[in-house]
Short mmCIF file of C-alpha atoms in Angstrom, two decimals:
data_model
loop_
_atom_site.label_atom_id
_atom_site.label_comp_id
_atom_site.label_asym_id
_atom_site.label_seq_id
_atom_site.Cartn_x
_atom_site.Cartn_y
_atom_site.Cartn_z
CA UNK A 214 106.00 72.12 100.92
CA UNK A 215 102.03 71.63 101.76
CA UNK A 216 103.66 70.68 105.33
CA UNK A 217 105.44 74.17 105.49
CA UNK A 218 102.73 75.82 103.84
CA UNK A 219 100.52 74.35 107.31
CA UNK A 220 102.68 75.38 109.59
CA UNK A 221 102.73 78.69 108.26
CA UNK A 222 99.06 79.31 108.31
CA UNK A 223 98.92 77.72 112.01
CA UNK A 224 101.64 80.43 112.48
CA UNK A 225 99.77 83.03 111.72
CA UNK A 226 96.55 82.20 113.14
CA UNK A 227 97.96 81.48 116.99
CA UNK A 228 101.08 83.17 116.88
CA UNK A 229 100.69 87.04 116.62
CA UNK A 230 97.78 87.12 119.09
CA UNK A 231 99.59 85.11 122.25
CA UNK A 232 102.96 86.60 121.66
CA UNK A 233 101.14 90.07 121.39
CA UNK A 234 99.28 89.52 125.00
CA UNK A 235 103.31 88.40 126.22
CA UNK A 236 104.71 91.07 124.81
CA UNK A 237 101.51 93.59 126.43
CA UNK A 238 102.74 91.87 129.65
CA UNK A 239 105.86 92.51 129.60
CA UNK A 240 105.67 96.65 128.45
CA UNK A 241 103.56 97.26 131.43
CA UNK A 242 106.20 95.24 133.94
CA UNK A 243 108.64 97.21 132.40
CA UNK A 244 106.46 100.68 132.10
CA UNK A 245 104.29 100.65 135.37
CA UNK A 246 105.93 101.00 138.64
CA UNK A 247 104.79 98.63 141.53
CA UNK A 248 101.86 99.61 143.50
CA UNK A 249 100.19 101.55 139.96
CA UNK A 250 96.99 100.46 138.43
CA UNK A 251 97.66 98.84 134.91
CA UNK A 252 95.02 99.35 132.17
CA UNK A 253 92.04 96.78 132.40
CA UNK A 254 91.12 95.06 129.45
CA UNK A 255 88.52 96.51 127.45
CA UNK A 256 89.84 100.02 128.48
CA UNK A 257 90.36 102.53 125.52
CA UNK A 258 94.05 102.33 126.91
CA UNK A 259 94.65 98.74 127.26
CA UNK A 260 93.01 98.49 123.95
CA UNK A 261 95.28 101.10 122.55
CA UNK A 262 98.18 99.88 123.69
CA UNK A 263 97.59 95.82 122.51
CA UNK A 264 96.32 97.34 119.00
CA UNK A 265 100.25 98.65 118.78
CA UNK A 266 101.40 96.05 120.34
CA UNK A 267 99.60 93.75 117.51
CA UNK A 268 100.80 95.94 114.64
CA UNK A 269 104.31 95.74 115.46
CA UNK A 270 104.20 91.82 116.37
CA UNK A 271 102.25 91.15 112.75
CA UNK A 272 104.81 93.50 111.05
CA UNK A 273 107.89 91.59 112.69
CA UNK A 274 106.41 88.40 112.18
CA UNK A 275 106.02 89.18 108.33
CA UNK A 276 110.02 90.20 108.27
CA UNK A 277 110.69 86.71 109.68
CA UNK A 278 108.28 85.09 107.18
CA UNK A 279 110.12 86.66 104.32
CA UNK A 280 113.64 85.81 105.86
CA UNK A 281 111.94 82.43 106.31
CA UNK A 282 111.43 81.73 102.32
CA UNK A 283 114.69 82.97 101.34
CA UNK A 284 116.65 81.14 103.96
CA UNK A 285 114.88 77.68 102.12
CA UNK A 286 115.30 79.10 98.76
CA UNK A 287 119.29 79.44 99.66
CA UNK A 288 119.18 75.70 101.14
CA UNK A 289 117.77 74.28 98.43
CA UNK A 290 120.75 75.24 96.00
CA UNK A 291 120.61 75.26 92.23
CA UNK A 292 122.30 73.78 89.87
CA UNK A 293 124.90 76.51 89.21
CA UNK A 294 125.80 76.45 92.67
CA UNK A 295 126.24 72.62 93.39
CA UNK A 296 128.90 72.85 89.87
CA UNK A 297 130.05 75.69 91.08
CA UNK A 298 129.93 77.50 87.93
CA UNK A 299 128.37 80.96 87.18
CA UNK A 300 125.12 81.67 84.87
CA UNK A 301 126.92 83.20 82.60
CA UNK A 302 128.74 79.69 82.10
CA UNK A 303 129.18 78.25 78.29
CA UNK A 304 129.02 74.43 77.63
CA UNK A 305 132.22 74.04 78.21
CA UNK A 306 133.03 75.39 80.90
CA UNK A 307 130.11 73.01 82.16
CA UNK A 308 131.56 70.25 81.00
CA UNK A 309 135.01 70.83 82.29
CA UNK A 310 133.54 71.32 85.97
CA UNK A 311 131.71 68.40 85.85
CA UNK A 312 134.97 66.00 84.74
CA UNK A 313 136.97 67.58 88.14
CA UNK A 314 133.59 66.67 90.56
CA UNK A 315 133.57 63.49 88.81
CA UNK A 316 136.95 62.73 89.71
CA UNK A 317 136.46 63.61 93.34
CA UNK A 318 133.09 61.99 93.83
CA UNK A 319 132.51 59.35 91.29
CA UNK A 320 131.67 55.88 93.10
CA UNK A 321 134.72 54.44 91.58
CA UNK A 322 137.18 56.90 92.92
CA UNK A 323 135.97 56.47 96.23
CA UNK A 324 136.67 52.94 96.14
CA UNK A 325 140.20 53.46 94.69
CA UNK A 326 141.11 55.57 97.18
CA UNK A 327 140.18 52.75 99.74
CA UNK A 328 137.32 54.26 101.55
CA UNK A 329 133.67 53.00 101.57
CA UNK A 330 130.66 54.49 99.44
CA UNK A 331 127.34 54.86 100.82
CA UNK A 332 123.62 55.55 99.45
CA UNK A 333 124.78 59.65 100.36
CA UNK A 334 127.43 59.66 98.32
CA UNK A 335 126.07 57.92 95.57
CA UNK A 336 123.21 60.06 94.90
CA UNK A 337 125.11 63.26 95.37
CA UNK A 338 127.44 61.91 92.49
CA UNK A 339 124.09 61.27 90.51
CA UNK A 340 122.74 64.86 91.65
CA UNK A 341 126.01 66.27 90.02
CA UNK A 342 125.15 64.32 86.66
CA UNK A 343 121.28 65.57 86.85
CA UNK A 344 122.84 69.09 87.27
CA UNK A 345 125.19 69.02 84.43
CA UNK A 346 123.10 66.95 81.64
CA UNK A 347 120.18 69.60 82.30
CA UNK A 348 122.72 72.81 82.01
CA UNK A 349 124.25 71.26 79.00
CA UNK A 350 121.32 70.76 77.12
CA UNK A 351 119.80 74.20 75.89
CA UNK A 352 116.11 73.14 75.94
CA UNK A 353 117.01 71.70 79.39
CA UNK A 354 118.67 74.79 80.68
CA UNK A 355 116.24 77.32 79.85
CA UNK A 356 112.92 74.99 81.47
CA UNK A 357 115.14 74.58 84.56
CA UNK A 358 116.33 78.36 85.07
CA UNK A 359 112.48 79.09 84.57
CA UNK A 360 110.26 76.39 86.65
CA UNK A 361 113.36 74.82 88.90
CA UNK A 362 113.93 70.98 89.10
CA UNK A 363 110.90 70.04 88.59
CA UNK A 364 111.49 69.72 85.16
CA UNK A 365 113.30 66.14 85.63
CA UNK A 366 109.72 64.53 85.87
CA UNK A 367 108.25 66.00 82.91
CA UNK A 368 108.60 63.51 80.39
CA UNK A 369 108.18 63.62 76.67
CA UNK A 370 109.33 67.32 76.68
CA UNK A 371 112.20 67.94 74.25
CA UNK A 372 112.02 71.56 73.00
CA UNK A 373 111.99 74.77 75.12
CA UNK A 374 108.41 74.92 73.05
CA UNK A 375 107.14 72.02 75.01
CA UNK A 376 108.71 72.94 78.01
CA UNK A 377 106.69 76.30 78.10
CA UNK A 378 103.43 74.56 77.45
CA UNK A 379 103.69 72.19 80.18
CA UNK A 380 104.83 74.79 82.39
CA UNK A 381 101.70 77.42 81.78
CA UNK A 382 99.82 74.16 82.61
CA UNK A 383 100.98 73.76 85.80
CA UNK A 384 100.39 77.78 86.18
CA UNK A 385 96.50 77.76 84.91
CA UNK A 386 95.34 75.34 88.18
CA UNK A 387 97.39 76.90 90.62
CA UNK A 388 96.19 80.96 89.64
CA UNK A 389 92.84 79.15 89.17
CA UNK A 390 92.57 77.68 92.80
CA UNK A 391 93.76 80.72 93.61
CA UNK A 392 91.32 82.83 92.36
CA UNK A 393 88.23 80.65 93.50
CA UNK A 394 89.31 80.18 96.83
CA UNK A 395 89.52 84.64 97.26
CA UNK A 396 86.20 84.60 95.47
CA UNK A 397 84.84 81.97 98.12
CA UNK A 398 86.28 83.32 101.08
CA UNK A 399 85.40 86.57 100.09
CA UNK A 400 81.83 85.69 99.91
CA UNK A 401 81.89 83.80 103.11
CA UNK A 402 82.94 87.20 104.89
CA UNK A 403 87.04 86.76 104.80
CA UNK A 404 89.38 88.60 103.50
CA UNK A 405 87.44 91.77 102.97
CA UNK A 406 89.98 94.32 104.10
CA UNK A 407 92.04 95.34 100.83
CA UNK A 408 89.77 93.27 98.43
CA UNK A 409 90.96 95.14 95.63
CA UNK A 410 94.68 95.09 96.40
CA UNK A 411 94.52 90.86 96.94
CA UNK A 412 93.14 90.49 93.22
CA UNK A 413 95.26 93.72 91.51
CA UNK A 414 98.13 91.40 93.34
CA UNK A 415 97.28 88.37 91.95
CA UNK A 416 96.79 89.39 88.28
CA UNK A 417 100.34 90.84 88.55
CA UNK A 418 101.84 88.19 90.03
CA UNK A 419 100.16 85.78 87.20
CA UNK A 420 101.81 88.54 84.64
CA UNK A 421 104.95 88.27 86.02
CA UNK A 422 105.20 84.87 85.86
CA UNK A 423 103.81 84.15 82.27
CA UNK A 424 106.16 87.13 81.58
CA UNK A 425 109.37 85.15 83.38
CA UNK A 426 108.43 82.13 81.80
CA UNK A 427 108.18 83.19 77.91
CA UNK A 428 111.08 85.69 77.89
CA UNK A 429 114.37 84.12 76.20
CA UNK A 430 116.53 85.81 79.09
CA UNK A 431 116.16 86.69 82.58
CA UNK A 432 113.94 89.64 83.27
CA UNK A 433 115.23 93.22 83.08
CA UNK A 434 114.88 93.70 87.01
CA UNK A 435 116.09 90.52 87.92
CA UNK A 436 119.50 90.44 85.55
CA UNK A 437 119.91 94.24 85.49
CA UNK A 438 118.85 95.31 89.68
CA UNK A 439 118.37 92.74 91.67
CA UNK A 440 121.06 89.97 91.21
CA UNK A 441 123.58 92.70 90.70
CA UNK A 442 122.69 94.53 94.03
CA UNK A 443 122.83 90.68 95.92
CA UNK A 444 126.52 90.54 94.56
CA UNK A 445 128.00 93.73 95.05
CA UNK A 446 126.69 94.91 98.48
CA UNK A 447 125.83 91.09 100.27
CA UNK A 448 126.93 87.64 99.82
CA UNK A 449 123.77 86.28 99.35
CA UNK A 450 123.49 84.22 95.85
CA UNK A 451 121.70 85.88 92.80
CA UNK A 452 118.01 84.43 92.38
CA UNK A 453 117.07 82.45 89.16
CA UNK A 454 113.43 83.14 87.52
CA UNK A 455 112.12 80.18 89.10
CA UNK A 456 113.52 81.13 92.25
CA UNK A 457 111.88 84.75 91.82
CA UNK A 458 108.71 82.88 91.18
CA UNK A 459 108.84 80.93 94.19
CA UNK A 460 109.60 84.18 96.12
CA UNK A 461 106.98 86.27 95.18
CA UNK A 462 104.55 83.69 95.76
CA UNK A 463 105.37 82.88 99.10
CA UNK A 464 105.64 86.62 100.00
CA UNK A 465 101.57 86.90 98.11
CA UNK A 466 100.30 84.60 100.46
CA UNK A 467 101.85 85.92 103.94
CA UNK A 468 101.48 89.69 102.56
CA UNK A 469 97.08 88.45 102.34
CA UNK A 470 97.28 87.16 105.82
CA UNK A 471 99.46 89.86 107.17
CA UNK A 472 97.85 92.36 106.13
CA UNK A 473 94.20 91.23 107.00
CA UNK A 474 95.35 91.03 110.07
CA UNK A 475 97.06 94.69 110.74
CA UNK A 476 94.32 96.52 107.96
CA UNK A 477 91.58 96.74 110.34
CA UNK A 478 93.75 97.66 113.10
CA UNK A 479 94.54 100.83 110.92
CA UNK A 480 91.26 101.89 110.37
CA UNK A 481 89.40 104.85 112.51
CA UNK A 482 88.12 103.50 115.93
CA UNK A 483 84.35 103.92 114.86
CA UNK A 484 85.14 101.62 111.76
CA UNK A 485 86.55 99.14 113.60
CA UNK A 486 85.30 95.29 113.42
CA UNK A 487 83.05 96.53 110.75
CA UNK A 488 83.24 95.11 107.18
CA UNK A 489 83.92 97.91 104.52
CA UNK A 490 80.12 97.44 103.36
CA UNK A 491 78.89 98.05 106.42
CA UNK A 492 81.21 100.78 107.30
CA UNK A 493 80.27 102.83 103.96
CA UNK A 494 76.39 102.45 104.78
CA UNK A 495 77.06 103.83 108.60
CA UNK A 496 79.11 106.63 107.27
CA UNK A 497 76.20 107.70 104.56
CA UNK A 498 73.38 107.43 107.60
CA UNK A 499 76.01 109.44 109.69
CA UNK A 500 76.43 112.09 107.42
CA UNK A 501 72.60 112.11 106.67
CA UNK A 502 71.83 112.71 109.88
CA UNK A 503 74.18 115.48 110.58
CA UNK A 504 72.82 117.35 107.42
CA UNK A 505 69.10 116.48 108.66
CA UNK A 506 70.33 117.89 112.30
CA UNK A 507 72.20 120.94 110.54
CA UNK A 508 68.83 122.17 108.41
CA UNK A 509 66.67 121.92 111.48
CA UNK A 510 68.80 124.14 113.26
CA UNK A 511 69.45 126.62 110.29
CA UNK A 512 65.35 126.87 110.32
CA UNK A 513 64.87 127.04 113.94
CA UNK A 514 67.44 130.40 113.24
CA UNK A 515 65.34 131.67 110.66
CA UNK A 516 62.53 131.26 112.22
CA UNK A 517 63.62 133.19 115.45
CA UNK A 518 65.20 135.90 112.96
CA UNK A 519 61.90 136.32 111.29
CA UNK A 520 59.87 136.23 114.86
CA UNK A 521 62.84 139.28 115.79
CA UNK A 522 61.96 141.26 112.95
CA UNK A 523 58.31 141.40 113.06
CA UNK A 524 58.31 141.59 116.69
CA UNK A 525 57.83 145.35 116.75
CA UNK A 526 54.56 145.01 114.55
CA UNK A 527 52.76 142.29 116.79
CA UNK A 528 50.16 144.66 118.05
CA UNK A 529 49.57 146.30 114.38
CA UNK A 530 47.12 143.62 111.95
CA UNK A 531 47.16 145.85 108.94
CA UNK A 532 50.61 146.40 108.99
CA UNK A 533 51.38 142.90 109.21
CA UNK A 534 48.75 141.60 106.08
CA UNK A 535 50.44 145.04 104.31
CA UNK A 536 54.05 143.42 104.59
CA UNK A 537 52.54 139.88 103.78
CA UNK A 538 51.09 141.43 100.69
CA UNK A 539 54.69 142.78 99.59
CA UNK A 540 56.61 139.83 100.91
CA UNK A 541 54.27 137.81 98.54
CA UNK A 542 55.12 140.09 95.58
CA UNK A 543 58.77 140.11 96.38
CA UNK A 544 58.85 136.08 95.86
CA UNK A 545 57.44 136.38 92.94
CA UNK A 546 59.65 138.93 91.68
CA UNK A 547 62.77 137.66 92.66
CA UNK A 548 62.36 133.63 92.73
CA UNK A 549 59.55 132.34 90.74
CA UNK A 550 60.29 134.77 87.88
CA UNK A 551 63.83 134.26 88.25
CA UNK A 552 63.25 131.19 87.81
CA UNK A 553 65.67 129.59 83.50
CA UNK A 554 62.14 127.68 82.96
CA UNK A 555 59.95 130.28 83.77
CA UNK A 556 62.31 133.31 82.09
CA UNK A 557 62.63 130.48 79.05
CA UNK A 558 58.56 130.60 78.87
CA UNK A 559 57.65 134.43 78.95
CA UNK A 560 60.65 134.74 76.36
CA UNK A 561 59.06 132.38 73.88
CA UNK A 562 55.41 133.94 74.59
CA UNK A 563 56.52 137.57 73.76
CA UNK A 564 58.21 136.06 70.43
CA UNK A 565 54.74 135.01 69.33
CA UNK A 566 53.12 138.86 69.19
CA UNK A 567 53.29 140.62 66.54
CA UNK A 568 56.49 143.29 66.31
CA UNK A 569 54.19 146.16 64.46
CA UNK A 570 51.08 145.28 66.61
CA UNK A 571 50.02 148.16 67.98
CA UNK A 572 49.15 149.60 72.09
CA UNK A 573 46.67 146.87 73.15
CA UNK A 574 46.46 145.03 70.44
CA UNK A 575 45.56 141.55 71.49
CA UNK A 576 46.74 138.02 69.58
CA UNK A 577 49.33 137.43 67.33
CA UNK A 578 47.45 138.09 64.25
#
């Protein structure tokens, strides 16, 4: 699994980038007639073009990733599907399968029936007995259809009770790790595209599991939408909790690497290569620059409307201090006594004379 898990991330960090530069290569043998200038690098064309390019490589690459986890999720089996028996199966009917796969494959019968056993068929007999002894048994049954074979190792669990403790204790490290290492990458500068998504994803996934795990039946979704869907309309297997589990993890992980690698591709041009932080600080000095550029111009037009207007009094002095003198008065008129605060004052001052005073009277007494 950590092997797989390697590979993928190797995948993902090499892959997209040469097979988007092959597949650039080939669109412009295939696009460009011979003898016609293809884009340069570092064009605004050639860049165009390998940003699609990218997009749709990541995007395929992601398909084949998720293809990728089912396939090993079908290869792996379960239980049910090595005794060939459906989930819905009682005890018995467990039981019964198991006698007819013993008589095919026990070591014994092989013998009788004069061929030789090997190690393979040995353990595949033993495999069968694993499978039916943990279906059988309720406590058994419900830890396996919830956190897969693991179970067989976990020792000195009896009840489904224990079973669920020891299973949220495997959970609590792995969410753990997982949360330190965003936290830590996202400090050192990774992972900054879609912050907010990666951690609203992980706290659901987390949900979801603890959910899966505690629940005395298969989830709603699962049991009621999914597995039904699988059945009717393909003839792919239905998925067990643990095998949903396993899903939706895999598909976390390659989602946070897919998609910090086609986010920033979808951004504007202008916001491109720069971290979100960044990008909301250039946008604010932008914008305060065009609003500093906009006011200068709106009083450079008052300005030259005001120098229009008075232009036919230029030559006249007393005309001019005369319309200064009633521009004056018609500011404070209209703005400065216009003003709540100052309205709000002159009310409060008149409420202080006396109502009978009479014409002149000075003071409130």
């Amino acid at each position: 699994m950590a092997g797989n898990n390697v590979l993928s991330l190797l995948g993902w960090t090499f892959l997209p980038n040469l097979v988007t530069g092959f597949v650039q290569s080939i669109y412009y043998s295939l696009t460009i007639r011979a003898g016609d200038r293809k884009p340069a690098p570092g064009t605004p064309r050639h860049a165009e073009h390998r940003r699609r390019i990218h997009i749709l490589v990541v995007s395929l690459y992601l398909l084949y990733t998720i293809y990728e986890a089912d396939y090993e999720l079908r290869r792996a089996s379960t239980y049910y599907a090595d005794l060939g028996v459906p989930f819905s199966a009682t005890e018995r009917d467990i039981k019964s399968r198991f006698r007819r796969l013993a008589a095919l494959h026990h070591p014994d019968k092989l013998m009788s029936s004069g061929g030789g056993v090997d190690n393979t068929d040995a353990d595949y007999f033993m495999h069968l007995k694993t499978a039916s002894d943990a279906l059988v048994d309720p406590a058994h049954r419900f830890a396996y259809e919830r956190f897969g074979p693991d179970i067989v190792n976990w020792k000195h669990c009896v009840t489904i009770r224990d079973y669920v403790i020891r299973g949220v204790q495997v959970l609590i490290p792995y969410y753990g790790f997982a949360a330190v290492a965003m936290y830590l990458l996202g400090l050192l500068g990774y992972l900054d595209w879609g912050r907010y998504w990666r951690w609203l994803t992980l706290v659901v996934l987390c949900v979801f599991e603890l959910y899966t795990v505690t629940r005395p039946s298969f989830p709603r979704f699962l049991e009621h939408f999914v597995n039904p869907a699988l059945t009717h309309f393909t003839s792919h297997p239905p998925y067990l909790p643990f095998q949903a589990i396993t899903l939706a993890r895999k598909l976390s992980i390659t989602l946070y690497i897919a998609f910090s690698q086609i986010g920033p591709l979808l951004q504007p041009p202008e916001q491109r290569g720069v971290k979100p932080g960044e990008a909301s600080e250039k946008q604010l000095s932008q914008n305060l620059d065009r609003l500093e550029q906009t006011a200068r111009s709106m009083d450079a037009d008052a300005t030259r409307l005001m120098e229009l207007e008075m232009s036919p009094f230029a030559g006249d002095p007393e005309v001019i201090n005369s319309m200064r003198s009633k521009l004056k008065e018609w500011l404070v008129q209209n703005t400065i006594r216009a003003d709540p605060m100052v309205k709000d004052a002159l009310g409060r001052s008149f409420q202080k004379r006396r109502v009978d005073a009479p014409a002149g009277a000075r003071g409130n007494r």
